[in-house]
Amino acid sequence: MKVLVSVKRVVDYNVKVRVKSDRSGVDTANVKMSMNPFDEIAVEEAVRLKEKGVATEIIAVSCGLQSCQETLRTAMAIGADRAILVETDVELQPLAVAKLLQALLVKEGAQLVILGKQAIDDDANQTGQMLAALADLPQATFASRVEVADGRAKVTREVDGGLETIEVTLPAIVTTDLRLNEPRYVTLPNIMKAKKKQMDKVTPADLGVDPAPRLKTLKVNEPSARQAGVRVADVGALVAKLRTEAKVL
Ligand code: AMP
């Protein structure tokens, strides 16, 4: 069973992002970039499926600039067998990525696509769902447990009220939640091995996809600065303030 895993290169989660002075977006110049954390979980899950003998080949896919190759090498150091870079300098939105993944899903004949539930830069939480719709395949989003057997995946999902377990027939689309697994550390020998693994490059045109953005960002603002708190003398004073000033009681 071939598994396709998507990995997005995003601003590292430890970086405090700065909004560009013209408010057109976030400044990414000289900023540390890493694999989207939910995608690390996706690669780890695929590798565990291979270790269990369920998956036979793991193909990591990243869409974007040439620098995404670094993210793909990391995916291969975790354990992906090969990688595909869909190279473009067009700003990619979830619909375009979903179309590109769908084309690769068909081309590769994958039985399972594992994506992160959301990218921590755009926080869209859309690509997996759009891919399932475009490919007309079942989806199991926000997975915290995945078991694959007999052409089916049993997936436990994190929902508002607790956990929901569903079964989908393969091929299917799964998106990962935080508690699905803890990705392994990438070791130096595996980084060296990853350098020798196959990395193919295609363009959106090769896949017959027009990646042009459909949405326009009007402006991006910094969150407003938080005001300093005040210390109150006792519970009575706190209740009085909540009632008269905050007006929440
Ligand atoms: P989003 O819908 O943008 O929040 O992203 C959800 C998931 O889609 C991510 O965790 C990735 O697995 C995948 N994804 C989104 N954009 C890209 C990209 N440019 N390249 C590869 N995967 C992507």
CSV table of C-alpha atoms and ligand atoms in Angstrom, one decimal:
chain,number,residue,atom,x,y,z
A,1,MET,CA,0.0,0.0,0.0
A,2,LYS,CA,1.4,3.4,-1.1
A,3,VAL,CA,1.0,6.2,1.3
A,4,LEU,CA,1.2,9.9,0.3
A,5,VAL,CA,2.2,12.4,3.0
A,6,SER,CA,2.0,16.1,2.5
A,7,VAL,CA,4.6,18.3,4.3
A,8,LYS,CA,4.4,22.1,4.3
A,9,ARG,CA,7.4,24.4,5.0
A,10,VAL,CA,6.2,27.0,7.5
A,11,VAL,CA,7.7,29.5,9.8
A,12,ASP,CA,9.1,27.6,12.8
A,13,TYR,CA,6.6,27.4,15.7
A,14,ASN,CA,9.2,29.0,18.1
A,15,VAL,CA,9.5,32.1,16.0
A,16,LYS,CA,7.6,35.2,17.0
A,17,VAL,CA,6.2,36.3,13.7
A,18,ARG,CA,6.4,39.9,12.6
A,19,VAL,CA,3.8,41.6,10.3
A,20,LYS,CA,5.4,43.4,7.2
A,21,SER,CA,5.3,47.1,7.5
A,22,ASP,CA,2.8,47.4,4.5
A,23,ARG,CA,0.5,44.9,6.4
A,24,SER,CA,0.4,42.6,3.3
A,25,GLY,CA,1.5,39.5,5.2
A,26,VAL,CA,4.1,38.1,7.6
A,27,ASP,CA,7.8,38.7,7.2
A,28,THR,CA,9.6,35.5,6.3
A,29,ALA,CA,13.0,37.0,5.4
A,30,ASN,CA,15.8,35.5,7.5
A,31,VAL,CA,13.2,33.6,9.6
A,32,LYS,CA,13.8,30.0,10.7
A,33,MET,CA,11.5,27.7,8.7
A,34,SER,CA,10.5,24.1,9.6
A,35,MET,CA,8.1,21.3,8.7
A,36,ASN,CA,4.6,22.1,9.8
A,37,PRO,CA,4.3,20.2,13.2
A,38,PHE,CA,1.1,18.3,12.2
A,39,ASP,CA,2.9,17.1,9.1
A,40,GLU,CA,5.8,15.7,11.2
A,41,ILE,CA,3.1,13.7,12.9
A,42,ALA,CA,1.7,12.6,9.5
A,43,VAL,CA,5.1,11.4,8.4
A,44,GLU,CA,5.7,9.6,11.7
A,45,GLU,CA,2.3,7.8,11.4
A,46,ALA,CA,3.1,6.7,7.8
A,47,VAL,CA,6.5,5.4,9.0
A,48,ARG,CA,4.8,3.4,11.8
A,49,LEU,CA,2.4,1.9,9.3
A,50,LYS,CA,5.4,0.8,7.2
A,51,GLU,CA,7.1,-0.6,10.3
A,52,LYS,CA,3.9,-2.6,11.0
A,53,GLY,CA,4.1,-4.0,7.5
A,54,VAL,CA,0.9,-2.2,6.4
A,55,ALA,CA,2.4,0.5,4.1
A,56,THR,CA,4.9,-0.5,1.5
A,57,GLU,CA,6.1,2.9,0.3
A,58,ILE,CA,5.9,6.4,1.7
A,59,ILE,CA,6.0,9.3,-0.7
A,60,ALA,CA,6.4,12.8,0.8
A,61,VAL,CA,5.1,15.7,-1.1
A,62,SER,CA,5.7,19.4,-0.7
A,63,CYS,CA,4.3,22.2,-2.8
A,64,GLY,CA,6.1,25.6,-3.1
A,65,LEU,CA,9.5,27.1,-3.5
A,66,GLN,CA,12.7,25.1,-4.2
A,67,SER,CA,13.6,25.5,-0.5
A,68,CYS,CA,10.8,23.0,0.3
A,69,GLN,CA,13.4,20.4,-0.7
A,70,GLU,CA,14.9,20.8,2.8
A,71,THR,CA,11.6,19.9,4.4
A,72,LEU,CA,11.3,16.9,2.1
A,73,ARG,CA,14.8,15.8,3.1
A,74,THR,CA,13.6,15.9,6.7
A,75,ALA,CA,10.6,13.8,5.9
A,76,MET,CA,12.9,11.3,4.3
A,77,ALA,CA,15.2,11.4,7.3
A,78,ILE,CA,12.1,10.5,9.5
A,79,GLY,CA,11.5,7.6,7.1
A,80,ALA,CA,9.7,8.5,3.9
A,81,ASP,CA,11.1,6.5,1.0
A,82,ARG,CA,11.1,9.2,-1.7
A,83,ALA,CA,9.9,12.7,-2.2
A,84,ILE,CA,8.1,14.9,-4.8
A,85,LEU,CA,8.5,18.7,-4.9
A,86,VAL,CA,5.7,20.5,-6.8
A,87,GLU,CA,7.8,23.5,-7.5
A,88,THR,CA,6.1,26.9,-8.0
A,89,ASP,CA,6.7,30.5,-6.8
A,90,VAL,CA,2.9,31.2,-6.9
A,91,GLU,CA,1.4,31.8,-3.5
A,92,LEU,CA,-0.4,28.5,-2.8
A,93,GLN,CA,-3.8,28.4,-1.1
A,94,PRO,CA,-5.5,25.2,0.2
A,95,LEU,CA,-7.6,24.7,-2.9
A,96,ALA,CA,-4.5,24.7,-5.2
A,97,VAL,CA,-2.6,22.4,-2.9
A,98,ALA,CA,-5.7,20.0,-2.7
A,99,LYS,CA,-5.8,19.9,-6.6
A,100,LEU,CA,-2.0,19.2,-6.8
A,101,LEU,CA,-2.3,16.4,-4.2
A,102,GLN,CA,-5.3,15.0,-6.0
A,103,ALA,CA,-3.3,14.8,-9.2
A,104,LEU,CA,-0.4,13.1,-7.5
A,105,LEU,CA,-2.8,10.7,-5.6
A,106,VAL,CA,-4.2,9.5,-9.0
A,107,LYS,CA,-0.7,9.4,-10.6
A,108,GLU,CA,0.8,7.4,-7.8
A,109,GLY,CA,-2.2,5.2,-7.1
A,110,ALA,CA,-1.9,5.8,-3.3
A,111,GLN,CA,-4.3,4.1,-1.0
A,112,LEU,CA,-3.9,6.6,1.8
A,113,VAL,CA,-3.1,10.3,2.0
A,114,ILE,CA,-2.1,11.6,5.4
A,115,LEU,CA,-2.0,15.4,5.9
A,116,GLY,CA,-1.7,17.7,8.9
A,117,LYS,CA,-5.1,18.9,10.2
A,118,GLN,CA,-3.8,22.4,9.7
A,119,ALA,CA,-0.8,24.5,8.7
A,120,ILE,CA,0.3,26.7,11.5
A,121,ASP,CA,0.9,29.6,9.1
A,122,ASP,CA,-2.5,30.0,7.5
A,123,ASP,CA,-4.4,28.0,10.1
A,124,ALA,CA,-6.8,27.2,7.2
A,125,ASN,CA,-7.7,23.6,8.2
A,126,GLN,CA,-9.1,23.1,4.7
A,127,THR,CA,-6.7,21.1,2.4
A,128,GLY,CA,-7.5,17.6,3.6
A,129,GLN,CA,-11.2,18.2,3.4
A,130,MET,CA,-10.9,19.8,-0.1
A,131,LEU,CA,-8.8,16.9,-1.3
A,132,ALA,CA,-11.4,14.4,-0.1
A,133,ALA,CA,-14.1,16.3,-1.9
A,134,LEU,CA,-12.1,16.6,-5.1
A,135,ALA,CA,-11.0,13.0,-5.1
A,136,ASP,CA,-14.5,11.9,-4.0
A,137,LEU,CA,-12.9,9.8,-1.2
A,138,PRO,CA,-13.8,9.2,2.4
A,139,GLN,CA,-12.1,11.5,5.0
A,140,ALA,CA,-11.2,11.0,8.6
A,141,THR,CA,-10.0,14.3,10.0
A,142,PHE,CA,-8.3,15.2,13.4
A,143,ALA,CA,-7.1,11.6,13.9
A,144,SER,CA,-5.7,10.6,17.3
A,145,ARG,CA,-5.4,6.9,16.4
A,146,VAL,CA,-5.2,5.1,13.1
A,147,GLU,CA,-5.5,1.4,12.5
A,148,VAL,CA,-5.3,0.0,9.0
A,149,ALA,CA,-6.4,-3.6,8.1
A,150,ASP,CA,-8.3,-5.4,5.3
A,151,GLY,CA,-8.7,-2.4,3.1
A,152,ARG,CA,-10.1,-0.2,5.8
A,153,ALA,CA,-8.9,2.4,8.3
A,154,LYS,CA,-10.4,2.7,11.8
A,155,VAL,CA,-9.8,6.2,12.9
A,156,THR,CA,-10.4,7.7,16.3
A,157,ARG,CA,-11.1,11.5,16.0
A,158,GLU,CA,-10.8,14.3,18.4
A,159,VAL,CA,-14.1,16.0,18.5
A,160,ASP,CA,-15.5,18.7,20.8
A,161,GLY,CA,-17.3,16.3,23.1
A,162,GLY,CA,-14.6,13.7,23.3
A,163,LEU,CA,-13.5,10.9,20.9
A,164,GLU,CA,-15.3,9.5,18.0
A,165,THR,CA,-14.3,6.3,16.2
A,166,ILE,CA,-15.1,5.9,12.5
A,167,GLU,CA,-14.2,3.4,9.8
A,168,VAL,CA,-13.4,4.4,6.3
A,169,THR,CA,-12.7,2.2,3.3
A,170,LEU,CA,-9.4,2.8,1.5
A,171,PRO,CA,-8.4,4.8,-0.5
A,172,ALA,CA,-9.0,7.5,2.1
A,173,ILE,CA,-7.8,10.9,3.4
A,174,VAL,CA,-6.7,11.2,7.0
A,175,THR,CA,-5.6,14.4,8.8
A,176,THR,CA,-3.6,14.3,11.9
A,177,ASP,CA,-4.3,15.8,15.3
A,178,LEU,CA,-1.6,16.5,18.0
A,179,ARG,CA,-2.1,13.4,20.1
A,180,LEU,CA,-1.8,10.9,17.2
A,181,ASN,CA,1.9,10.2,18.0
A,182,GLU,CA,5.2,11.8,19.1
A,183,PRO,CA,7.5,12.1,16.1
A,184,ARG,CA,10.9,10.5,16.5
A,185,TYR,CA,14.1,12.5,16.6
A,186,VAL,CA,15.9,12.7,13.3
A,187,THR,CA,19.3,11.0,13.7
A,188,LEU,CA,22.4,12.0,11.8
A,189,PRO,CA,22.8,8.6,10.1
A,190,ASN,CA,19.2,9.0,8.8
A,191,ILE,CA,19.9,12.5,7.6
A,192,MET,CA,22.8,11.1,5.7
A,193,LYS,CA,20.7,8.3,4.2
A,194,ALA,CA,18.0,10.8,3.3
A,195,LYS,CA,20.5,12.7,1.0
A,196,LYS,CA,20.6,9.6,-1.2
A,197,LYS,CA,16.9,9.1,-1.5
A,198,GLN,CA,15.0,10.0,-4.7
A,199,MET,CA,13.6,13.5,-5.0
A,200,ASP,CA,11.5,14.2,-8.1
A,201,LYS,CA,10.4,17.7,-9.2
A,202,VAL,CA,7.2,18.5,-11.1
A,203,THR,CA,5.4,21.8,-11.8
A,204,PRO,CA,1.7,22.5,-11.4
A,205,ALA,CA,1.5,22.6,-15.2
A,206,ASP,CA,2.9,19.1,-15.4
A,207,LEU,CA,0.0,18.0,-13.2
A,208,GLY,CA,-2.5,20.0,-15.2
A,209,VAL,CA,-3.3,22.3,-12.3
A,210,ASP,CA,-3.7,26.1,-12.3
A,211,PRO,CA,-2.5,27.1,-8.8
A,212,ALA,CA,-3.5,30.8,-9.1
A,213,PRO,CA,-4.8,32.2,-5.8
A,214,ARG,CA,-8.6,32.5,-5.5
A,215,LEU,CA,-8.6,34.6,-2.3
A,216,LYS,CA,-7.0,38.0,-1.8
A,217,THR,CA,-5.5,39.0,1.6
A,218,LEU,CA,-6.7,42.5,2.3
A,219,LYS,CA,-4.5,43.2,5.3
A,220,VAL,CA,-2.8,41.4,8.2
A,221,ASN,CA,-2.6,43.1,11.6
A,222,GLU,CA,-0.6,42.3,14.7
A,223,PRO,CA,-2.7,41.2,17.6
A,224,SER,CA,-3.5,44.3,19.8
A,225,ALA,CA,-1.0,44.6,22.7
A,226,ARG,CA,-2.4,43.2,26.0
A,227,GLN,CA,-2.8,45.7,28.8
A,228,ALA,CA,-1.1,45.1,32.1
A,229,GLY,CA,-3.2,43.5,34.8
A,230,VAL,CA,-4.0,45.0,38.2
A,231,ARG,CA,-3.7,43.3,41.6
A,232,VAL,CA,-6.8,43.4,43.7
A,233,ALA,CA,-6.8,43.3,47.5
A,234,ASP,CA,-9.3,40.5,48.1
A,235,VAL,CA,-12.1,38.5,46.6
A,236,GLY,CA,-14.7,41.2,47.4
A,237,ALA,CA,-12.7,43.7,45.4
A,238,LEU,CA,-12.4,41.3,42.5
A,239,VAL,CA,-16.1,40.6,42.4
A,240,ALA,CA,-16.8,44.3,42.5
A,241,LYS,CA,-14.5,45.0,39.6
A,242,LEU,CA,-16.0,42.1,37.6
A,243,ARG,CA,-19.4,43.5,38.2
A,244,THR,CA,-18.9,47.3,37.8
A,245,GLU,CA,-15.9,47.5,35.4
A,246,ALA,CA,-15.8,44.3,33.3
A,247,LYS,CA,-19.6,44.0,33.6
A,248,VAL,CA,-19.3,40.2,33.2
A,249,LEU,CA,-21.3,39.3,36.4
B,1,AMP,P1,-4.2,24.0,5.7
B,1,AMP,O1,-5.5,23.5,5.1
B,1,AMP,O2,-3.5,25.1,4.9
B,1,AMP,O3,-4.4,24.4,7.2
B,1,AMP,O4,-3.2,22.8,5.6
B,1,AMP,C1,-3.5,21.5,6.1
B,1,AMP,C2,-2.5,20.5,5.6
B,1,AMP,O5,-2.4,20.5,4.2
B,1,AMP,C3,-1.0,20.7,6.1
B,1,AMP,O6,-0.8,20.2,7.4
B,1,AMP,C4,-0.2,20.0,5.0
B,1,AMP,O7,-0.2,18.6,5.3
B,1,AMP,C5,-1.1,20.2,3.8
B,1,AMP,N1,-0.5,21.3,3.0
B,1,AMP,C6,-1.0,22.6,3.0
B,1,AMP,N2,-0.2,23.4,2.2
B,1,AMP,C7,0.8,22.6,1.7
B,1,AMP,C8,1.9,22.7,0.8
B,1,AMP,N3,2.2,23.9,0.3
B,1,AMP,N4,2.7,21.7,0.6
B,1,AMP,C9,2.4,20.5,1.1
B,1,AMP,N5,1.4,20.2,1.9
B,1,AMP,C10,0.6,21.3,2.2
